[in-house]
Coordinates of C-alpha atoms in Angstrom, one line a residue:
X225 CA 0.0 0.0 0.0
X226 CA 2.9 2.3 0.9
X227 CA 4.5 1.7 -2.5
X228 CA 1.3 2.5 -4.3
X229 CA 1.0 5.8 -2.4
X230 CA 4.6 6.6 -3.3
X231 CA 3.9 5.7 -6.9
X232 CA 0.9 8.1 -7.0
X233 CA 3.0 10.8 -5.4
X234 CA 5.7 10.5 -7.9
X235 CA 3.2 10.5 -10.8
X236 CA 1.4 13.6 -9.3
X237 CA 4.7 15.5 -8.9
X238 CA 5.8 14.6 -12.4
X239 CA 2.4 15.7 -13.8
X240 CA 2.5 18.9 -11.8
X241 CA 5.9 19.7 -13.0
X242 CA 4.9 19.0 -16.6
X243 CA 1.9 21.3 -16.3
X244 CA 3.9 24.1 -14.6
X245 CA 6.6 23.7 -17.2
X246 CA 3.9 24.0 -19.9
X247 CA 2.7 27.2 -18.4
X248 CA 6.1 28.6 -18.0
X249 CA 7.2 27.6 -21.5
X250 CA 4.1 29.2 -23.1
X251 CA 4.2 32.5 -21.2
X252 CA 6.1 34.0 -24.0
X253 CA 3.3 33.2 -26.5
X254 CA 0.8 35.0 -24.2
X255 CA 3.1 38.1 -24.1
X256 CA 3.4 38.0 -27.9
X257 CA -0.4 37.7 -28.2
X258 CA -0.9 40.7 -25.9
X259 CA 1.6 42.7 -27.9
X260 CA -0.4 42.1 -31.0
X261 CA -3.5 43.3 -29.3
X262 CA -1.9 46.5 -28.1
X263 CA -0.6 47.2 -31.6
X264 CA -4.0 46.6 -33.1
X265 CA -5.7 48.9 -30.5
X266 CA -3.2 51.7 -31.3
X267 CA -3.6 51.4 -35.0
X268 CA -7.3 51.3 -35.0
X269 CA -8.0 53.7 -32.1
X270 CA -10.5 51.2 -30.6
X271 CA -9.7 51.8 -26.9
X272 CA -9.2 55.0 -24.9
X273 CA -5.7 56.2 -23.9
X274 CA -6.1 55.3 -20.2
X275 CA -7.1 51.7 -20.9
X276 CA -4.3 51.4 -23.5
X277 CA -1.7 52.8 -21.0
X278 CA -2.7 50.3 -18.3
X279 CA -2.4 47.5 -20.8
X280 CA 1.1 48.6 -21.8
X281 CA 2.2 48.7 -18.1
X282 CA 0.9 45.2 -17.5
X283 CA 2.7 44.0 -20.6
X284 CA 6.0 45.7 -19.5
X285 CA 5.7 43.9 -16.1
X286 CA 5.2 40.5 -17.8
X287 CA 8.3 41.1 -19.9
X288 CA 10.4 41.9 -16.8
X289 CA 9.1 38.8 -15.0
X290 CA 9.9 36.7 -18.0
X291 CA 13.4 38.1 -18.5
X292 CA 14.5 38.6 -14.9
X293 CA 14.6 36.8 -11.6
X294 CA 10.9 37.0 -11.4
X295 CA 10.5 34.4 -14.1
X296 CA 10.3 31.7 -11.4
X297 CA 7.3 33.5 -9.9
X298 CA 5.2 33.1 -13.1
X299 CA 4.2 29.7 -11.6
X300 CA 4.1 31.0 -8.1
X301 CA 7.2 28.9 -7.2
X302 CA 5.2 25.7 -7.6
X303 CA 7.6 24.2 -10.2
X304 CA 10.6 24.7 -8.0
X305 CA 8.8 23.0 -5.1
X306 CA 7.7 20.2 -7.2
X307 CA 11.2 19.5 -8.6
X308 CA 12.7 19.6 -5.1
X309 CA 10.1 17.0 -3.9
X310 CA 11.1 14.9 -6.9
X311 CA 14.7 15.2 -6.0
X312 CA 14.0 14.3 -2.3
X313 CA 12.1 11.2 -3.5
X314 CA 15.1 10.4 -5.7
X315 CA 17.3 10.5 -2.7
X316 CA 14.8 8.4 -0.6
X317 CA 14.6 5.7 -3.2
X318 CA 18.4 5.4 -3.4
X319 CA 19.0 5.4 0.3
X320 CA 16.3 2.9 1.0
X321 CA 17.8 0.4 -1.5
X322 CA 21.5 1.2 -0.9
X323 CA 22.6 -1.2 1.9
X324 CA 26.3 -1.8 2.7
X325 CA 27.5 -5.4 2.4
X326 CA 27.2 -7.4 5.6
X327 CA 31.0 -8.0 5.9
X328 CA 33.1 -8.8 9.0
X329 CA 36.7 -7.7 9.4
X330 CA 37.4 -11.1 10.9
X331 CA 36.2 -13.0 7.9
X332 CA 38.4 -13.9 5.0
X333 CA 37.9 -12.3 1.7
X334 CA 37.6 -15.8 0.1
X335 CA 34.3 -16.2 2.1
X336 CA 33.2 -12.7 1.1
X337 CA 33.8 -13.2 -2.6
X338 CA 30.4 -14.8 -3.1
X339 CA 28.7 -11.6 -1.7
X340 CA 27.8 -8.9 -4.2
X341 CA 25.8 -5.8 -3.8
X342 CA 22.1 -6.4 -4.5
X343 CA 21.1 -4.6 -7.7
X344 CA 18.2 -2.1 -7.4
X345 CA 14.8 -3.5 -8.3
X346 CA 13.6 -2.9 -11.8
X347 CA 10.7 -0.9 -10.5
X348 CA 12.9 1.4 -8.5
X349 CA 15.2 2.0 -11.5
X350 CA 12.2 2.9 -13.6
X351 CA 11.1 5.5 -10.9
X352 CA 14.6 6.9 -10.8
X353 CA 14.7 7.2 -14.6
X354 CA 11.3 9.0 -14.6
X355 CA 12.6 11.5 -12.1
X356 CA 15.8 12.0 -14.1
X357 CA 13.7 12.6 -17.2
X358 CA 11.9 15.5 -15.4
X359 CA 15.2 16.8 -14.1
X360 CA 16.6 16.9 -17.6
X361 CA 13.5 18.8 -18.9
X362 CA 14.0 21.4 -16.2
X363 CA 17.8 21.6 -16.6
X364 CA 18.4 20.0 -13.2
X365 CA 20.2 16.8 -14.1
X366 CA 23.3 17.7 -12.2
X367 CA 21.3 17.8 -9.0
X368 CA 20.2 14.2 -9.5
X369 CA 23.7 13.1 -10.4
X370 CA 25.1 14.8 -7.3
X371 CA 22.6 12.9 -5.1
X372 CA 23.3 9.6 -6.8
X373 CA 27.1 10.0 -6.5
X374 CA 26.8 11.0 -2.8
X375 CA 24.5 8.1 -1.8
X376 CA 26.2 5.3 -3.8
X377 CA 29.8 6.3 -3.0
X378 CA 28.9 6.5 0.7
X379 CA 27.4 3.0 0.4
X380 CA 30.7 1.6 -1.1
X381 CA 32.8 3.3 1.6
X382 CA 30.5 1.8 4.3
X383 CA 31.0 -1.7 2.7
X384 CA 34.8 -1.3 2.7
X385 CA 34.9 0.1 6.2
X386 CA 34.7 -3.3 7.8
X387 CA 37.9 -4.3 6.1
X388 CA 39.9 -1.8 8.2
X389 CA 41.6 0.2 5.5
X390 CA 43.3 2.7 7.7
X391 CA 46.6 1.6 6.4
X392 CA 45.8 3.3 3.1
X393 CA 46.4 6.6 4.8
X394 CA 50.0 5.8 5.8
X395 CA 52.4 8.5 4.5
X396 CA 55.9 8.1 3.3
X397 CA 57.1 9.7 6.5
X398 CA 55.4 7.1 8.7
X399 CA 57.6 4.1 8.0
X400 CA 61.3 3.5 7.5
X401 CA 61.2 0.7 4.9
X402 CA 58.9 -1.7 3.2
X403 CA 59.3 -4.3 6.0
X404 CA 57.4 -2.1 8.4
X405 CA 54.3 -2.3 6.2
X406 CA 55.0 -5.7 4.6
X407 CA 51.7 -7.2 5.9
X408 CA 49.7 -4.3 4.7
X409 CA 50.9 -4.8 1.1
X410 CA 49.6 -8.4 1.1
X411 CA 46.2 -7.1 2.4
X412 CA 46.2 -4.3 -0.2
X413 CA 46.2 -6.8 -3.1
X414 CA 43.3 -8.8 -1.7
X415 CA 41.3 -5.7 -0.7
X416 CA 41.9 -4.0 -4.1
X417 CA 40.8 -7.1 -6.0
X418 CA 37.6 -7.4 -3.8
X419 CA 36.8 -3.7 -4.3
X420 CA 37.2 -3.8 -8.1
X421 CA 35.6 -7.2 -8.9
X422 CA 32.7 -6.8 -6.6
X423 CA 32.0 -3.3 -5.4
X424 CA 33.1 -1.1 -8.3
X425 CA 31.9 -3.7 -10.8
X426 CA 28.4 -3.5 -9.3
X427 CA 28.4 0.3 -9.3
X428 CA 29.5 0.3 -13.0
X429 CA 26.5 -1.8 -14.0
X430 CA 24.1 0.1 -11.8
X431 CA 25.2 3.5 -13.3
X432 CA 24.6 2.0 -16.7
X433 CA 21.1 0.8 -15.7
X434 CA 20.0 4.0 -14.2
X435 CA 21.5 6.5 -16.7
X436 CA 21.7 4.5 -19.9
X437 CA 18.9 6.5 -21.6
X438 CA 20.9 9.7 -21.3
X439 CA 24.1 8.6 -22.9
X440 CA 27.5 7.0 -22.2
X441 CA 29.3 10.2 -21.2
X442 CA 26.8 10.9 -18.4
X443 CA 26.8 7.5 -16.7
X444 CA 30.5 7.0 -17.1
X445 CA 31.1 10.4 -15.6
X446 CA 28.8 9.4 -12.7
X447 CA 30.7 6.1 -12.2
X448 CA 34.0 7.9 -12.3
X449 CA 32.9 10.2 -9.5
X450 CA 31.7 7.3 -7.4
X451 CA 34.9 5.3 -7.8
X452 CA 37.0 8.3 -6.9
X453 CA 35.0 9.3 -3.9
X454 CA 34.6 5.7 -2.7
X455 CA 38.3 5.0 -2.4
X456 CA 40.0 3.7 -5.6
X457 CA 42.4 6.7 -5.6
X458 CA 43.4 5.9 -2.0
X459 CA 44.3 2.3 -3.1
X460 CA 46.4 3.6 -6.0
X461 CA 48.1 6.2 -3.8
X462 CA 49.1 3.6 -1.3
X463 CA 50.8 1.6 -4.0
X464 CA 52.6 4.8 -5.1
X465 CA 53.7 5.4 -1.5
X466 CA 55.4 2.0 -1.4
X467 CA 57.3 2.7 -4.6
X468 CA 58.6 6.0 -3.1
X469 CA 59.9 4.3 0.0
X470 CA 63.6 3.7 0.6
X471 CA 65.1 0.9 -1.5
X472 CA 66.0 -2.5 -0.1
X473 CA 66.0 -6.0 -1.6
X474 CA 62.7 -7.0 0.2
X475 CA 61.1 -4.0 -1.6
X476 CA 61.7 -5.8 -5.0
X477 CA 59.5 -8.7 -3.8
X478 CA 56.9 -6.3 -2.6
X479 CA 56.9 -4.4 -5.9
X480 CA 56.5 -7.6 -7.7
X481 CA 53.5 -8.4 -5.4
X482 CA 52.0 -5.0 -6.3
X483 CA 52.7 -5.7 -10.0
X484 CA 51.0 -9.1 -9.8
X485 CA 47.9 -7.6 -8.2
X486 CA 47.6 -4.8 -10.9
X487 CA 48.3 -7.3 -13.7
X488 CA 45.6 -9.6 -12.4
X489 CA 43.1 -6.7 -12.5
X490 CA 44.4 -5.3 -15.8
X491 CA 41.3 -6.2 -17.9
X492 CA 38.9 -5.1 -15.2
X493 CA 40.7 -1.7 -14.9
X494 CA 40.6 -1.2 -18.7
X495 CA 36.9 -2.0 -18.8
X496 CA 35.8 -0.1 -15.7
X497 CA 38.1 2.9 -15.8
X498 CA 38.9 3.1 -19.5
X499 CA 36.6 5.9 -20.4
X500 CA 37.5 9.6 -20.7
X501 CA 35.7 10.4 -17.4
X502 CA 38.2 8.2 -15.5
X503 CA 41.3 10.0 -16.8
X504 CA 42.5 10.8 -13.2
X505 CA 42.3 7.1 -12.3
X506 CA 44.0 6.1 -15.5
X507 CA 46.9 8.6 -15.0
X508 CA 47.5 7.5 -11.4
X509 CA 47.3 3.8 -12.4
X510 CA 49.8 4.3 -15.3
X511 CA 52.1 6.3 -12.9
X512 CA 51.9 3.5 -10.3
X513 CA 52.7 0.8 -12.9
X514 CA 55.7 2.8 -14.2
X515 CA 57.0 3.4 -10.7
X516 CA 56.7 -0.3 -9.9
X517 CA 58.5 -1.5 -13.0
X518 CA 61.2 1.2 -12.8
X519 CA 61.8 0.5 -9.1
X520 CA 61.8 -3.3 -9.4
X521 CA 64.2 -3.3 -12.4
X522 CA 66.6 -0.9 -10.7
X523 CA 66.8 -2.9 -7.5
X524 CA 67.4 -6.2 -9.4
X525 CA 70.2 -4.8 -11.6
X526 CA 71.9 -3.1 -8.6
X527 CA 71.9 -6.3 -6.5
X528 CA 75.2 -7.7 -7.9
X529 CA 77.0 -4.4 -7.2
X530 CA 75.7 -4.3 -3.7
X531 CA 77.0 -7.9 -3.0
X532 CA 80.4 -6.9 -4.4
X533 CA 80.5 -3.8 -2.2
X534 CA 80.1 -5.9 0.9
X535 CA 83.4 -7.6 0.2
X536 CA 85.3 -4.8 1.9
X537 CA 83.5 -5.4 5.2
X538 CA 85.0 -7.7 7.8
X539 CA 83.6 -11.2 8.3
X540 CA 81.5 -11.9 11.4
X541 CA 83.6 -12.2 14.5
X542 CA 81.8 -15.4 15.6
X543 CA 82.5 -17.4 12.4
X544 CA 78.9 -17.7 11.6
X545 CA 77.2 -17.5 8.2
X546 CA 77.0 -13.8 7.2
X547 CA 73.4 -12.5 6.8
X548 CA 74.4 -11.5 3.3
X549 CA 75.0 -15.1 2.4
X550 CA 71.9 -16.5 4.0
X551 CA 69.8 -13.7 2.7
X552 CA 71.1 -13.8 -0.9
X553 CA 70.7 -17.6 -1.3
X554 CA 67.2 -17.5 0.0
X555 CA 66.4 -14.3 -2.0
X556 CA 67.7 -15.7 -5.3
X557 CA 65.7 -18.8 -4.8
X558 CA 62.6 -16.8 -4.4
X559 CA 63.4 -14.8 -7.5
X560 CA 63.7 -18.0 -9.5
X561 CA 60.6 -19.6 -7.9
X562 CA 57.3 -20.1 -9.6
X563 CA 55.8 -17.2 -7.8
X564 CA 58.3 -14.5 -8.7
X565 CA 60.2 -15.6 -11.7
X566 CA 57.3 -15.0 -14.2
X567 CA 56.6 -11.6 -12.7
X568 CA 60.2 -10.5 -12.6
X569 CA 60.7 -11.7 -16.2
X570 CA 57.6 -9.7 -17.3
X571 CA 58.8 -6.6 -15.5
X572 CA 62.3 -6.8 -17.0
X573 CA 60.8 -7.4 -20.5
X574 CA 58.6 -4.2 -20.1
X575 CA 61.6 -2.3 -18.7
X576 CA 63.8 -3.2 -21.6
X577 CA 61.1 -2.5 -24.1
X578 CA 60.7 1.1 -22.7
X579 CA 64.4 1.5 -23.4
X580 CA 64.1 -0.1 -26.8
X581 CA 66.2 -3.0 -25.8
X582 CA 65.6 -6.7 -26.1
X583 CA 65.3 -9.1 -23.1
X584 CA 66.1 -12.8 -23.0
X585 CA 65.4 -15.1 -20.1
X586 CA 69.1 -16.0 -20.0
X587 CA 69.8 -12.4 -18.9
X588 CA 67.9 -13.0 -15.6
X589 CA 69.6 -16.4 -15.1
X590 CA 73.0 -15.1 -15.8
X591 CA 72.6 -12.2 -13.4
X592 CA 71.6 -14.5 -10.6
X593 CA 74.6 -16.8 -11.3
X594 CA 76.8 -13.7 -11.2
X595 CA 75.4 -12.8 -7.9
X596 CA 76.2 -16.3 -6.5
X597 CA 79.7 -16.1 -7.9
X598 CA 80.1 -12.8 -6.2
X599 CA 79.0 -14.5 -2.9
X600 CA 81.7 -17.1 -3.4
X601 CA 84.4 -14.5 -4.0
X602 CA 83.2 -12.7 -0.9
X603 CA 83.6 -15.9 1.1
X604 CA 87.1 -16.6 -0.2
X605 CA 88.1 -13.0 0.8
X606 CA 86.6 -13.3 4.3
X607 CA 88.2 -16.7 4.9
X608 CA 91.6 -15.1 4.5
X609 CA 90.7 -12.1 6.6
X610 CA 90.7 -14.0 10.0
X611 CA 93.8 -13.8 12.1
X612 CA 92.8 -17.0 14.0
X613 CA 93.2 -20.0 11.7
X614 CA 90.8 -22.1 13.6
X615 CA 88.1 -19.5 13.4
X616 CA 88.8 -19.2 9.7
X617 CA 88.3 -22.9 9.2
X618 CA 85.1 -22.8 11.2
X619 CA 83.8 -20.0 9.1
X620 CA 84.7 -21.8 5.9
X621 CA 83.0 -25.0 7.2
X622 CA 79.9 -23.1 8.1
X623 CA 79.5 -21.3 4.8
X624 CA 80.3 -24.1 2.4
X625 CA 77.8 -26.3 4.3
X626 CA 75.2 -23.5 4.1
X627 CA 75.6 -23.2 0.3
X628 CA 75.3 -27.0 -0.1
X629 CA 72.5 -27.6 2.4
X630 CA 70.3 -24.6 1.6
X631 CA 70.6 -24.9 -2.2
X632 CA 70.4 -28.6 -2.8
X633 CA 67.0 -29.5 -4.2
X634 CA 66.1 -25.8 -4.9
X635 CA 65.6 -24.0 -8.2
X636 CA 68.9 -22.3 -7.8
X637 CA 70.6 -25.5 -6.8
X638 CA 69.4 -27.2 -10.0
X639 CA 70.7 -24.2 -12.0
X640 CA 74.1 -24.4 -10.3
X641 CA 74.4 -28.2 -10.9
X642 CA 75.3 -31.2 -8.8
X643 CA 79.0 -30.8 -9.4
X644 CA 78.9 -27.3 -7.9
X645 CA 77.0 -28.5 -4.8
X646 CA 79.2 -31.6 -4.4
X647 CA 82.3 -29.3 -4.4
X648 CA 80.9 -27.2 -1.5
X649 CA 80.1 -30.4 0.4
X650 CA 83.6 -31.6 0.0
X651 CA 85.0 -28.2 1.0
X652 CA 82.9 -28.4 4.2
X653 CA 84.3 -31.8 5.0
X654 CA 87.9 -30.6 4.4
X655 CA 87.6 -27.5 6.6
X656 CA 85.8 -29.4 9.3
X657 CA 88.7 -31.9 9.5
X658 CA 91.3 -29.2 9.5
X659 CA 89.4 -27.3 12.2
X660 CA 89.2 -30.3 14.4
X661 CA 92.8 -31.3 13.8
X662 CA 94.3 -27.9 14.5
X663 CA 92.2 -27.0 17.6
X664 CA 90.6 -29.6 19.7
X665 CA 92.6 -32.4 18.1
X666 CA 95.7 -31.0 19.9
X667 CA 94.3 -31.3 23.4
X668 CA 94.9 -35.1 23.9
X669 CA 98.6 -34.5 23.2
X670 CA 98.7 -32.8 26.6
X671 CA 97.8 -36.0 28.3
X672 CA 100.9 -37.9 27.5
X673 CA 101.6 -41.2 29.3
X674 CA 105.4 -40.9 28.8
X675 CA 107.3 -41.7 31.9
X676 CA 104.2 -43.0 33.7
X677 CA 103.9 -46.5 32.5
X678 CA 106.5 -48.1 34.9
X679 CA 106.5 -45.3 37.5
X680 CA 110.3 -45.4 36.9
X681 CA 110.8 -42.3 39.0
X682 CA 108.6 -43.4 41.9
X683 CA 105.0 -42.6 42.9
X684 CA 105.8 -39.0 43.9
X685 CA 107.4 -38.3 40.5
X686 CA 104.5 -39.8 38.7
X687 CA 102.1 -37.7 40.7
X688 CA 104.0 -34.5 39.8
X689 CA 104.0 -35.5 36.1
X690 CA 100.2 -36.1 36.2
X691 CA 99.6 -32.8 37.9
X692 CA 101.7 -30.9 35.4
X693 CA 100.1 -32.5 32.4
X694 CA 96.5 -32.1 33.8
X695 CA 97.3 -28.5 34.5
X696 CA 98.5 -27.9 31.0
X697 CA 95.5 -29.7 29.6
X698 CA 93.1 -27.7 31.8
X699 CA 94.7 -24.4 30.8
X700 CA 94.6 -25.3 27.1
X701 CA 91.0 -26.6 27.4
X702 CA 89.8 -23.5 29.3
X703 CA 91.4 -21.1 26.8
X704 CA 90.0 -22.9 23.8
X705 CA 86.5 -23.3 25.4
X706 CA 86.4 -19.7 26.4
X707 CA 87.3 -18.5 23.0
X708 CA 85.1 -20.9 21.0
X709 CA 82.1 -20.4 23.3
X710 CA 81.5 -17.2 21.4
X711 CA 81.7 -18.9 18.0
X712 CA 78.5 -20.1 16.2
X713 CA 77.5 -22.9 14.0
X714 CA 73.9 -22.0 13.0
X715 CA 72.9 -25.3 11.3
X716 CA 71.7 -27.7 14.0
X717 CA 72.9 -30.8 12.3
X718 CA 76.3 -29.5 11.5
X719 CA 76.6 -28.1 15.1
X720 CA 75.7 -31.5 16.6
X721 CA 78.0 -33.4 14.3
X722 CA 80.9 -31.0 15.0
X723 CA 80.4 -31.2 18.8
X724 CA 80.3 -35.0 18.7
X725 CA 83.5 -35.2 16.7
X726 CA 85.1 -32.9 19.3
X727 CA 83.8 -35.2 22.1
X728 CA 85.2 -38.3 20.3
X729 CA 88.6 -36.6 19.9
X730 CA 88.9 -35.5 23.5
X731 CA 86.6 -37.3 26.0
X732 CA 87.8 -41.0 25.5
X733 CA 91.4 -39.9 25.9
X734 CA 90.6 -37.9 29.0
X735 CA 88.4 -40.7 30.5
X736 CA 91.2 -43.3 30.0
X737 CA 93.8 -40.9 31.5
X738 CA 91.7 -40.1 34.6
X739 CA 90.9 -43.8 35.1
X740 CA 94.6 -44.7 35.1
X741 CA 96.2 -41.7 36.7
X742 CA 93.4 -39.8 38.4
X743 CA 93.9 -41.7 41.7
X744 CA 97.4 -40.2 41.9
X745 CA 96.1 -36.7 42.4
X746 CA 92.5 -37.3 43.7
X747 CA 93.9 -38.1 47.2
X748 CA 96.0 -34.9 47.2
X749 CA 94.7 -31.9 49.2
X750 CA 94.8 -29.8 46.0
X751 CA 93.2 -32.5 43.8
X752 CA 90.4 -30.1 42.6
X753 CA 93.1 -27.9 41.0
X754 CA 94.2 -30.7 38.7
X755 CA 91.2 -33.1 38.5
X756 CA 89.2 -30.0 37.6
X757 CA 86.6 -31.6 35.4
X758 CA 84.7 -34.9 35.6
X759 CA 84.3 -36.8 32.4
X760 CA 80.5 -36.0 32.4
X761 CA 81.2 -32.3 32.9
X762 CA 83.7 -32.2 30.1
X763 CA 81.4 -33.9 27.7
X764 CA 78.5 -31.6 28.6
X765 CA 80.6 -28.5 28.1
X766 CA 81.8 -29.7 24.6
X767 CA 78.3 -30.5 23.5
X768 CA 77.1 -27.0 24.4
X769 CA 79.5 -25.3 22.0
X770 CA 78.6 -23.1 19.0
X771 CA 75.0 -22.3 20.1
X772 CA 73.3 -19.4 18.3
X773 CA 72.6 -16.4 20.5
X774 CA 69.0 -15.4 21.1
X775 CA 67.8 -12.8 18.6
X776 CA 65.7 -10.0 19.9
X777 CA 63.1 -8.7 17.4
X778 CA 62.0 -5.1 17.9
X779 CA 59.2 -3.1 16.3
X780 CA 59.9 -2.4 12.7
X781 CA 58.4 1.1 13.0
X782 CA 60.6 1.9 15.9
X783 CA 63.7 0.5 14.4
X784 CA 66.5 2.8 13.3
X785 CA 68.0 1.6 10.0
X786 CA 71.7 1.7 9.6
X787 CA 71.6 1.3 5.9
X788 CA 73.1 -2.2 6.0
X789 CA 72.3 -5.6 7.3
X790 CA 74.7 -6.8 10.1
X791 CA 77.5 -7.9 7.8
X792 CA 74.8 -8.4 5.3
X793 CA 73.6 -6.8 2.2
X794 CA 73.4 -3.1 1.9
X795 CA 69.7 -2.4 1.9
X796 CA 69.9 -0.5 -1.4
X797 CA 68.5 2.7 0.0
X798 CA 71.1 4.7 -1.9
X799 CA 70.8 5.6 -5.5
X800 CA 73.2 4.1 -8.1
X801 CA 75.2 7.2 -8.3
X802 CA 75.6 7.3 -4.5
X803 CA 76.8 3.7 -4.4
X804 CA 79.3 4.3 -7.2

């Protein structure tokens, strides 16, 4: 019943506006008719002068009303009131049928993907079109468009609000590097896809349905305003902010993520925002894509130089795997993986085409291989940089094992080949043997049995020899243990194997020595000075060597960047000219 009343109200308002419009439009004919009468009366002297004068005054007043601000008063203001009521009804119809999507911020977008804004009922669209028709007849179309854009853009914003898009407002000054907003970039891709494929797609179709009778330019212009006001520009500006952030290797991966999202939506963008009315969206999108491609290509081609520049830095004092080595091996594997290699290849192809240069896939492969060769040269340089030979051997063992263990079975490992991997495994074995021989392997030599077998010098002499040799052993052990307690073997398997080899080299000899000669000193008042360690304590201490130190992770936003990883890769925040 309510709908029928509304229908009659709309029909009455439209009829009234038509009638008032008819009167207003035909007022000029009435004035022309009166002018003809006045001219006739004057020519034929039919009326007296007083009557004719009053008639001319009335005619003059009508002309002023028609030509001036008083024109609207010809209908007593009824037309204006009728049109305003129509526009209010236009707003009511839109708001009544514009309902935000029932989304939850805790729900995944995969679950939301099946939800799409409900289209306006056909009857409602017909009513809106009827009101638009009257607005056009009275030169008030812009008013209806303004109302439509306001209501529908507000509806889209309300739908997106549940997704918590505050991160879109982050400025370049609010984060130090891409890592501080890494999680937001992943969200950005999902949110942008959802907004384009569901929300803006629905608005695009609805604008066409409501304004199709007027023409393409009108409804496309209407959609462009809705898209801009509802948030598409904020999405694009966030991507642009990422491209303007400081350079580091991780940023390359994030730029490729942004490129993947935009490339996935390329056809949708061209269809929805390809019209002349969306020129601002087009320009910002093109600018974003160019910045993404330029930035990604620049970081990739600079990476080899940055690895080479690290060669002048000292190796880690604990003999561990430099962050540069662990980072680059993992990083290059990601670049060659199924997720990033196609994207990087496409980016480099586009970059080269802009420079009128050809790109072949072997360029990417060769560049990655050159980076790994640079890593190998860095390691050779660092191995020679240690003053302590044992630490140098431990470092070499660590890093050759890392290259073998972390590249075997990977895309990069396959590219380097089995012979390359086997070579690094053999180097690991070699340096492990040399390390053990030249450090812990020397300890058993301090527990010599010479002169003790027959107690040729008597029990007191034997006791003195045992004390002297245990003291020498303890001092050598303490010195070596103290020094190597600060050394690190990051790989758990390699660490456990190395510790067990040390135990096998030291503990059996120590156990046998103490079983045979320990009683000579254990009864002495100063026995603890010489029989300092039990066999169990010694073994436990050796098995605890080379443990990685706990790493404290602070807030990315609060972190002060030094411009470099700790003995790792420079984070590429300098321009090429600055590096050179």
